[in-house]
PDB file of C-alpha atoms in Angstrom:
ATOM      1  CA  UNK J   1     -64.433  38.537  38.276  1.00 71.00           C
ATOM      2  CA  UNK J   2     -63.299  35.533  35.747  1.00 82.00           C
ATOM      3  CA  UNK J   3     -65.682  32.642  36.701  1.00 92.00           C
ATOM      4  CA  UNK J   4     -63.033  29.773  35.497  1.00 96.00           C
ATOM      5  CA  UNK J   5     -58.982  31.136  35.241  1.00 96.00           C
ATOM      6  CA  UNK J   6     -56.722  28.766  33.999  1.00 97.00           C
ATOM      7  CA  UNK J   7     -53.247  30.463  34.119  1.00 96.00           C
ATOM      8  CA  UNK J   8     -50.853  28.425  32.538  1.00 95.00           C
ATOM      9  CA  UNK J   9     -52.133  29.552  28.429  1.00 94.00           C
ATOM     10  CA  UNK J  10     -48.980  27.201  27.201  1.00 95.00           C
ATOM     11  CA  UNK J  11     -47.314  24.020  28.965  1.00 95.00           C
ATOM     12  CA  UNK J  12     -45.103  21.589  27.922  1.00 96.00           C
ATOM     13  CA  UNK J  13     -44.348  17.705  29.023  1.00 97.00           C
ATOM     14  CA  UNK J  14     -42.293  15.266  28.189  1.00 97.00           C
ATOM     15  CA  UNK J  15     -43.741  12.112  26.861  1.00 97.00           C
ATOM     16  CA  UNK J  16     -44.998   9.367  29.591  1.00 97.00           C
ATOM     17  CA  UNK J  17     -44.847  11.989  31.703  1.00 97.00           C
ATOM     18  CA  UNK J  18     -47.647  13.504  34.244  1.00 98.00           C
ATOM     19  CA  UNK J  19     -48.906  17.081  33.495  1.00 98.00           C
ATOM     20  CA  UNK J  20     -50.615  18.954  35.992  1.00 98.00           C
ATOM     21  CA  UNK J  21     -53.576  21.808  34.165  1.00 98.00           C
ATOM     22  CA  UNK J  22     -54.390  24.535  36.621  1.00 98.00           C
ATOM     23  CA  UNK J  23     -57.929  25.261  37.026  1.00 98.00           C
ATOM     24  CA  UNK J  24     -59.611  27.990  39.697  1.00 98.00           C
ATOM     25  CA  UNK J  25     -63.276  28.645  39.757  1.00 97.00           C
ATOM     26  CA  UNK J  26     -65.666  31.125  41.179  1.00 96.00           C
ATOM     27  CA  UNK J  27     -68.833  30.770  42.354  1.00 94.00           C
ATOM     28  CA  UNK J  28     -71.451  31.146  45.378  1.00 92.00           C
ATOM     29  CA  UNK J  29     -73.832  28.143  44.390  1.00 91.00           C
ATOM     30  CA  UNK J  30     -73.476  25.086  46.526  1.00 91.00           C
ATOM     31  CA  UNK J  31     -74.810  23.003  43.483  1.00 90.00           C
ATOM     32  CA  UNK J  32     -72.021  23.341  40.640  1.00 93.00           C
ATOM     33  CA  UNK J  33     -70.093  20.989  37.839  1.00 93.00           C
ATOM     34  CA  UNK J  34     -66.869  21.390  36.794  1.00 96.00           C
ATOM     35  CA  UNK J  35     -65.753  19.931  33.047  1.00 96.00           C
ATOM     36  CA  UNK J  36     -62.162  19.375  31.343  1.00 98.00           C
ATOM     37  CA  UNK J  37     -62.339  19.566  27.142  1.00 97.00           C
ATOM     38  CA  UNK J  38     -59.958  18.561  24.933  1.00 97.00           C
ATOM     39  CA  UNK J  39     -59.806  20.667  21.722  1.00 96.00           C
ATOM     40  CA  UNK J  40     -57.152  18.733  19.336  1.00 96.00           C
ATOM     41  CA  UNK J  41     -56.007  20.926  16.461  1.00 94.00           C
ATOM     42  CA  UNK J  42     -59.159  19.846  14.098  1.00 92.00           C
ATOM     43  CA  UNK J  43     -61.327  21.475  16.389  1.00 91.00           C
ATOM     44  CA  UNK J  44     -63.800  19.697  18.130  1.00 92.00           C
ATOM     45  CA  UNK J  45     -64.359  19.874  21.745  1.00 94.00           C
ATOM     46  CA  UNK J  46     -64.312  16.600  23.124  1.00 94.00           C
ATOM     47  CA  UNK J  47     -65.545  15.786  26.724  1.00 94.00           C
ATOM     48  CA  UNK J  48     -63.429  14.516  29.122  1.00 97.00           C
ATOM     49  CA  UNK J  49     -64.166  14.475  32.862  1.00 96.00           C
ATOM     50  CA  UNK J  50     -66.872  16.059  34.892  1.00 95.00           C
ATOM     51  CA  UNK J  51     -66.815  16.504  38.719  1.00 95.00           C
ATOM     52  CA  UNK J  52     -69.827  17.470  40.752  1.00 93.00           C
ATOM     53  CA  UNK J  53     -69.718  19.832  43.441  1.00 93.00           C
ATOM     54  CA  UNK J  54     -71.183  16.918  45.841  1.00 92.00           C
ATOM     55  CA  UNK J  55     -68.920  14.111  44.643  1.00 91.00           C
ATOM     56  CA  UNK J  56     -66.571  13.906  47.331  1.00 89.00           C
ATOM     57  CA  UNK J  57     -63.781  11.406  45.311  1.00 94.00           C
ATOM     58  CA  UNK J  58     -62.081  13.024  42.219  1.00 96.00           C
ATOM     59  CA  UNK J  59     -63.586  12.105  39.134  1.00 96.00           C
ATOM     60  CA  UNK J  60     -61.075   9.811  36.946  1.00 96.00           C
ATOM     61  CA  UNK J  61     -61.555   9.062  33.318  1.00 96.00           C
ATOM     62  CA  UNK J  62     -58.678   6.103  32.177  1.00 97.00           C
ATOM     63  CA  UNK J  63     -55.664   8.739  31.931  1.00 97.00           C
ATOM     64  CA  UNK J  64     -57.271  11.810  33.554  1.00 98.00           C
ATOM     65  CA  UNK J  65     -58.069  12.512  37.067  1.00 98.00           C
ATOM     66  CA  UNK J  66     -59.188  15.868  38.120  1.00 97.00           C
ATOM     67  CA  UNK J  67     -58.410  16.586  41.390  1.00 97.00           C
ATOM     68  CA  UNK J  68     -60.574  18.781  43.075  1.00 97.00           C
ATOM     69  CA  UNK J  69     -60.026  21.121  45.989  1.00 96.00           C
ATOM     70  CA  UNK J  70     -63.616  22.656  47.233  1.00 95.00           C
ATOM     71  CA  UNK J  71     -62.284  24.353  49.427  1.00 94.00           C
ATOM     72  CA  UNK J  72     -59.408  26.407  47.387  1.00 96.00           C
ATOM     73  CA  UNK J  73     -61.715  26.509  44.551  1.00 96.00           C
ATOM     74  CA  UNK J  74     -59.505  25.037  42.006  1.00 97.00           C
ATOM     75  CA  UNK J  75     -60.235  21.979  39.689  1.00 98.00           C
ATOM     76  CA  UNK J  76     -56.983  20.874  38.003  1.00 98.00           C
ATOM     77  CA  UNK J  77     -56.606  18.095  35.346  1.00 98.00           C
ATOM     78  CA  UNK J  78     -54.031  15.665  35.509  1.00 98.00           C
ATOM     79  CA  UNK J  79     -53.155  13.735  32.495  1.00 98.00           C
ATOM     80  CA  UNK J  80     -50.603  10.621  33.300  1.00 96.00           C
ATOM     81  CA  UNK J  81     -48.074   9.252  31.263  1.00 96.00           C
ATOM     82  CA  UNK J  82     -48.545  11.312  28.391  1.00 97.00           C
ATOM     83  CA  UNK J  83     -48.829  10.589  24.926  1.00 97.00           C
ATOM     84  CA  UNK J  84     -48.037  12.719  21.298  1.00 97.00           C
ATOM     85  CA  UNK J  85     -51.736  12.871  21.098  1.00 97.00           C
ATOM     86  CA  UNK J  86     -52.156  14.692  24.149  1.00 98.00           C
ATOM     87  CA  UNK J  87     -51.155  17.867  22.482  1.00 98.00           C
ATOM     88  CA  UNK J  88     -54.023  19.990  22.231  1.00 98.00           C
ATOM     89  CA  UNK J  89     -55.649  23.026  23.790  1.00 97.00           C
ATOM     90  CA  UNK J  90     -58.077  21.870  27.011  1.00 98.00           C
ATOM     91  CA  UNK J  91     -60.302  23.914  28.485  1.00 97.00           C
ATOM     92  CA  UNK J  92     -62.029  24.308  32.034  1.00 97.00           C
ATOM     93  CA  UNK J  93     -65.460  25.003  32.548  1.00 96.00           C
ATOM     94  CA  UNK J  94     -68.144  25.188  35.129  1.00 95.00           C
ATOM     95  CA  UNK J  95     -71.795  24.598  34.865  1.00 92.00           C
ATOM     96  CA  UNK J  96     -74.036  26.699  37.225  1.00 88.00           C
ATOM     97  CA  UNK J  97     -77.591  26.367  38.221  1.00 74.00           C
ATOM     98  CA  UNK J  98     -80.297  23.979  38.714  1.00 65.00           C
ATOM     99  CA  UNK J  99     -82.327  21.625  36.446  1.00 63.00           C
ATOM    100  CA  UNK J 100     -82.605  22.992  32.959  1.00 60.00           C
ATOM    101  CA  UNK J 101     -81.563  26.632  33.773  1.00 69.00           C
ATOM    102  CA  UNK J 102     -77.406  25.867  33.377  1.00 77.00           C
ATOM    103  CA  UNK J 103     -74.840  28.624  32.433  1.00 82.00           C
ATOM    104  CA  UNK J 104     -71.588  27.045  31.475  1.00 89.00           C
ATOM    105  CA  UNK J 105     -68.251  29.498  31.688  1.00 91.00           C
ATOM    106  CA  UNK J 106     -65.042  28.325  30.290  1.00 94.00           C
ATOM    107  CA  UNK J 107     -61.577  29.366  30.673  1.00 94.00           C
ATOM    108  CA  UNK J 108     -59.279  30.953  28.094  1.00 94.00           C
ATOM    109  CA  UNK J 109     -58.041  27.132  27.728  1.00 96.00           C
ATOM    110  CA  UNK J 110     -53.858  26.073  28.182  1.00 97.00           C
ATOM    111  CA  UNK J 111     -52.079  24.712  24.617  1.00 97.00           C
ATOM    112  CA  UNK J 112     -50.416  21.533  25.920  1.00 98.00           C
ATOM    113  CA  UNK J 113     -47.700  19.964  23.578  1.00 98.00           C
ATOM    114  CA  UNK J 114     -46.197  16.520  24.590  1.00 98.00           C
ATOM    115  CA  UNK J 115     -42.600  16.266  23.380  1.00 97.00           C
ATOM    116  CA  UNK J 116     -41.260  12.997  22.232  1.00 95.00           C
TER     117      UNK J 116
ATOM    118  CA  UNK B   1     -70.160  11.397  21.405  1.00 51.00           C
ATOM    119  CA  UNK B   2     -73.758  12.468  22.414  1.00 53.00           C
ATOM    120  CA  UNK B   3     -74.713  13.225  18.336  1.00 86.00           C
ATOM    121  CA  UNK B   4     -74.645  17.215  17.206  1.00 94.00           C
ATOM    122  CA  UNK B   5     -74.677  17.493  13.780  1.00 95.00           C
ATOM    123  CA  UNK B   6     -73.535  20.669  12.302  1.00 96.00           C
ATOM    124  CA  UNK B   7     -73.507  21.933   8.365  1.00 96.00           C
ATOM    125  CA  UNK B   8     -71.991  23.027   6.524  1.00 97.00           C
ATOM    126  CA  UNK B   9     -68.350  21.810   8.330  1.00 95.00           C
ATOM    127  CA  UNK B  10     -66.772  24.592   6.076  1.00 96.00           C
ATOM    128  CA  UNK B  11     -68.187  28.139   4.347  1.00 97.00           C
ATOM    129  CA  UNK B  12     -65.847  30.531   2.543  1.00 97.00           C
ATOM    130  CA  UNK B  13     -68.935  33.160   1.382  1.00 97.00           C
ATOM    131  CA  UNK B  14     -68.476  36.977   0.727  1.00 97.00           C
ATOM    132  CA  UNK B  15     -68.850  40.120   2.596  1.00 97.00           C
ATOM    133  CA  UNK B  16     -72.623  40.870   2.470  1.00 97.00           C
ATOM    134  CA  UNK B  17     -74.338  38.068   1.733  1.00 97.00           C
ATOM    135  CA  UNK B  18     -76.639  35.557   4.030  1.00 97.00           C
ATOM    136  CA  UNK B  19     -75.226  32.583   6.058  1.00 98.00           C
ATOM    137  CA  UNK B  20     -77.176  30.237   7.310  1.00 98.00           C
ATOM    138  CA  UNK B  21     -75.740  27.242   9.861  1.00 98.00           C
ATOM    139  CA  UNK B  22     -77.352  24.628  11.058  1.00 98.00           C
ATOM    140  CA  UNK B  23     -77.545  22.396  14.086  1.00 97.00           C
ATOM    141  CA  UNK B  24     -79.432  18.815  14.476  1.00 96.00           C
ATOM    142  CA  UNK B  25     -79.015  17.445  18.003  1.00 93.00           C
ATOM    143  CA  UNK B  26     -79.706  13.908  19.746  1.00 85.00           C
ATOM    144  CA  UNK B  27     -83.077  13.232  20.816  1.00 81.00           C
ATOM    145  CA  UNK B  28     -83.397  13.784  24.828  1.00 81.00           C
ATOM    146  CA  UNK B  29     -81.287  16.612  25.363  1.00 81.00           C
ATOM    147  CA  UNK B  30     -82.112  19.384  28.228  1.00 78.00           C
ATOM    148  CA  UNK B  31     -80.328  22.709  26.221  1.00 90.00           C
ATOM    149  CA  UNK B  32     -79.311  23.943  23.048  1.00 94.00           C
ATOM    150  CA  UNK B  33     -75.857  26.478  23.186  1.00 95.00           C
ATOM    151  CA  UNK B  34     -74.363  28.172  20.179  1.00 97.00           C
ATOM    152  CA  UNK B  35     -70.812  29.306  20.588  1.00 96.00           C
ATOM    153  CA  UNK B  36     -68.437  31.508  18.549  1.00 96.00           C
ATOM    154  CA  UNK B  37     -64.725  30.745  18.888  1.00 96.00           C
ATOM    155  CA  UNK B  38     -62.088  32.965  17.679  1.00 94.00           C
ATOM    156  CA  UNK B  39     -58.406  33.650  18.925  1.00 89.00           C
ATOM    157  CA  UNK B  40     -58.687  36.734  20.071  1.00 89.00           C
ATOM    158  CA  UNK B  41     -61.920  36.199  22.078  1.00 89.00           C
ATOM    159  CA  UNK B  42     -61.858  32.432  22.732  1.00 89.00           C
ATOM    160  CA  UNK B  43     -65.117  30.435  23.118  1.00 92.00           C
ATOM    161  CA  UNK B  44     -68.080  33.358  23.547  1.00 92.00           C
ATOM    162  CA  UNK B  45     -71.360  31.821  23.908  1.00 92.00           C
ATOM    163  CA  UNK B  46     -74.232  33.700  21.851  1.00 95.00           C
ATOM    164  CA  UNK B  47     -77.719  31.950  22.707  1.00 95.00           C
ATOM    165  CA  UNK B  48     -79.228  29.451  24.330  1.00 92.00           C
ATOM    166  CA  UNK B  49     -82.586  27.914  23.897  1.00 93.00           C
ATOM    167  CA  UNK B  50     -84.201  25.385  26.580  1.00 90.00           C
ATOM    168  CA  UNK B  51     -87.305  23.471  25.466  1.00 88.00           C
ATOM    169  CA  UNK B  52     -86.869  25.039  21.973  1.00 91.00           C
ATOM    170  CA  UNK B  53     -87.697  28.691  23.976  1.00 92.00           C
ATOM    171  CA  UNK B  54     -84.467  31.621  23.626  1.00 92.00           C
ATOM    172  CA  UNK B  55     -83.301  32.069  27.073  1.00 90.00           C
ATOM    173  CA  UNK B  56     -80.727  34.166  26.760  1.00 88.00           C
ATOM    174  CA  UNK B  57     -79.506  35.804  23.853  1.00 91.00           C
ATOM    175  CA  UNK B  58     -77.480  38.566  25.397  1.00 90.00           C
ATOM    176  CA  UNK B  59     -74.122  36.982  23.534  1.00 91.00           C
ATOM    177  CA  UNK B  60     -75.640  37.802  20.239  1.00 94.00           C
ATOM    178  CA  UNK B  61     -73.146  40.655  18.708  1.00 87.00           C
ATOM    179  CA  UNK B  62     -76.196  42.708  16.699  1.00 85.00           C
ATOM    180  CA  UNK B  63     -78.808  42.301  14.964  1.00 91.00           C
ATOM    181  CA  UNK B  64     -77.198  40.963  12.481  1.00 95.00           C
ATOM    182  CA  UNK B  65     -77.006  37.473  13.648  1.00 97.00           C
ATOM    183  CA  UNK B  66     -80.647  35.790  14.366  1.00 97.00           C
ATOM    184  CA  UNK B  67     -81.028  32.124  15.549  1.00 97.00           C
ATOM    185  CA  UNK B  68     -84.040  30.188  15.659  1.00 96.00           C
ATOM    186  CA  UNK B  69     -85.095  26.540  17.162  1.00 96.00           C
ATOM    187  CA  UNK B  70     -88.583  25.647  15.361  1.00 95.00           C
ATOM    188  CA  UNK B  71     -88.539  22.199  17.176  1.00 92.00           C
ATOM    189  CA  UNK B  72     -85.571  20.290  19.655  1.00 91.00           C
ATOM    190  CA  UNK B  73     -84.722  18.469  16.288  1.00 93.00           C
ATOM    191  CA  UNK B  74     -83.237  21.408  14.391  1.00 95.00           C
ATOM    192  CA  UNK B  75     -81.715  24.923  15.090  1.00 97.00           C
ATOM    193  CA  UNK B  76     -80.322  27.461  12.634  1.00 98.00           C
ATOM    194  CA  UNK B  77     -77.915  30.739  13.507  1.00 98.00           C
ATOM    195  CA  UNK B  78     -78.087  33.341  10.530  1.00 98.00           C
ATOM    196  CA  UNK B  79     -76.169  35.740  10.230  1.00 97.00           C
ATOM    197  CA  UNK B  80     -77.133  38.907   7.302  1.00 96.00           C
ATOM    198  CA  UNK B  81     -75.268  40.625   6.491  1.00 96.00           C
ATOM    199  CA  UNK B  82     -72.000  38.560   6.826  1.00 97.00           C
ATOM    200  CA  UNK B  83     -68.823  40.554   7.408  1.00 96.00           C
ATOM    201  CA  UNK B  84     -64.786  39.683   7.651  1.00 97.00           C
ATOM    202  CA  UNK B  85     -65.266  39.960  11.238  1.00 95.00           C
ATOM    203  CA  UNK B  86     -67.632  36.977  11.423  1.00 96.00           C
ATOM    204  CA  UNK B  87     -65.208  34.591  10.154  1.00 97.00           C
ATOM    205  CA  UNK B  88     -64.925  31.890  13.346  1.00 97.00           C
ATOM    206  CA  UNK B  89     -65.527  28.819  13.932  1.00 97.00           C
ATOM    207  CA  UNK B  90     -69.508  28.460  15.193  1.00 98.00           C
ATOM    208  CA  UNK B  91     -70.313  25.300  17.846  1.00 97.00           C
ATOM    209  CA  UNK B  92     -73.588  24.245  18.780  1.00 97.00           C
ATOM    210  CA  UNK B  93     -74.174  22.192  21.843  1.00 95.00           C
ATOM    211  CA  UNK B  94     -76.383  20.617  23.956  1.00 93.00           C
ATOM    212  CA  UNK B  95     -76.697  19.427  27.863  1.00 89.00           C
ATOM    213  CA  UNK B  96     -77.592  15.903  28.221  1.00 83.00           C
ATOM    214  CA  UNK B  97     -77.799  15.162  31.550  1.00 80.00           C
ATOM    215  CA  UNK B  98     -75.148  17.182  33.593  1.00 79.00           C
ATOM    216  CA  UNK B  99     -72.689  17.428  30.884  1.00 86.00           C
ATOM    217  CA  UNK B 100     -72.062  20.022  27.411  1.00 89.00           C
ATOM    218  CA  UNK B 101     -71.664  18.006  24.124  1.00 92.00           C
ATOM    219  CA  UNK B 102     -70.118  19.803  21.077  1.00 94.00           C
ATOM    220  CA  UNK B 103     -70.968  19.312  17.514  1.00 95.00           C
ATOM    221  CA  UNK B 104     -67.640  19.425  15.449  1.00 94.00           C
ATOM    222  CA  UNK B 105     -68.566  23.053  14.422  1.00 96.00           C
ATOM    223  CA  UNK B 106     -68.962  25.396  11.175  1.00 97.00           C
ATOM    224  CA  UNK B 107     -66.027  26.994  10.444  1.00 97.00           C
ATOM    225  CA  UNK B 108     -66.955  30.185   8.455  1.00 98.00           C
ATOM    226  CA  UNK B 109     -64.522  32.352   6.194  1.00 98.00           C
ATOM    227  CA  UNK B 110     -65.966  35.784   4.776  1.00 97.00           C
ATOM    228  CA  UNK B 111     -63.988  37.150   2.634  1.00 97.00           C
TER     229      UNK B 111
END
């Protein structure tokens, strides 16, 4: 089974809009993260948000919030008002294990483009 | 960002011969990664070191590709012979505290 599925590979939004990015995750460790990246089309992987299995508010980061459902397994980003330099390919991931020991899976990532 | 330096940014080398692509990370981290992304596979990760120690190295595609972490200040992934196929763009990364860092990556061409 995938560990992270994100299902939408190619969204659009309007600018100043909100965008929802799907996000489901599997796992049987109590003790997880769960990580949003932004790849912009020169490449790098910039962090954005990071929720912690334990963390019982959604994580929120200026524009992003991810909002985090435990119990349906799903981790989705939300970007607000929206901005041209939004467009870019974001990915989901999810760090298992304990102390230095970490896997990290990532999704297949979703191309976002923000439409003036 | 959290400081991963990779070299070279670019490499546009020939079929057959040696490339070698380096990583210097921040002081402090937990974990060293080094990912391959390419479209048709996406982000694959290919070894990871903790305390300068492989792992896992189960993502490596053959023996073609080596990597190597002589102290937490410096890692190299080789990769002889290079093929077409190889052509991607290599990230290294590191934990620091809970959360992956990327370096900007090496993006290789073999021609």
């Amino acid at each position: 089974a995938q560990k992270i599925t994100q299902t939408q590979p190619g969204m659009f939004v309007q600018e100043k809009e909100a965008v929802t990015l799907d996000c489901t995750y599997d796992t049987s460790d109590q003790s997880y993260g769960l990580f949003w990246y932004k790849q912009p089309s020169s490449g790098e992987m910039i962090f954005l948000i990071y929720q912690g299995s334990y963390d019982e508010q959604n994580a929120t980061e200026g524009r992003y919030s991810l909002n985090f459902q435990k119990a349906r397994k799903s981790a989705n980003l939300v970007i607000s008002a929206s901005q041209l330099g939004d467009s870019a390919m974001y990915f989901c991931a999810m760090r298992e294990g304990l102390g230095n020991f970490n896997k990290f899976y990532f999704g297949s990532g979703t191309k976002l483009n923000v439409k003036p | 960002d959290a400081g991963v330096i990779q070299s070279p940014r670019h490499e546009v080398t020939e079929m057959g011969q040696e490339v070698t692509l380096r990583c210097k990370p921040i002081s402090g981290h937990n974990s060293l990664f080094w990912y391959r992304q390419t479209m048709m596979r996406g982000l694959e990760l290919l070894i990871y070191f903790n305390n300068n120690v492989p792992i896992d190295d189960s993502g490596m595609p053959e023996d073609r590709f080596s990597a190597k972490m002589p102290n937490a200040s410096f890692s190299t992934l080789k990769i002889q012979p290079s093929e077409p196929r190889d052509s991607a763009v290599y990230f290294c990364a590191i934990t620091y505290g809970n959360t992956i860092y990327f370096g900007e990556g090496s993006w290789l061409t073999v021609v």
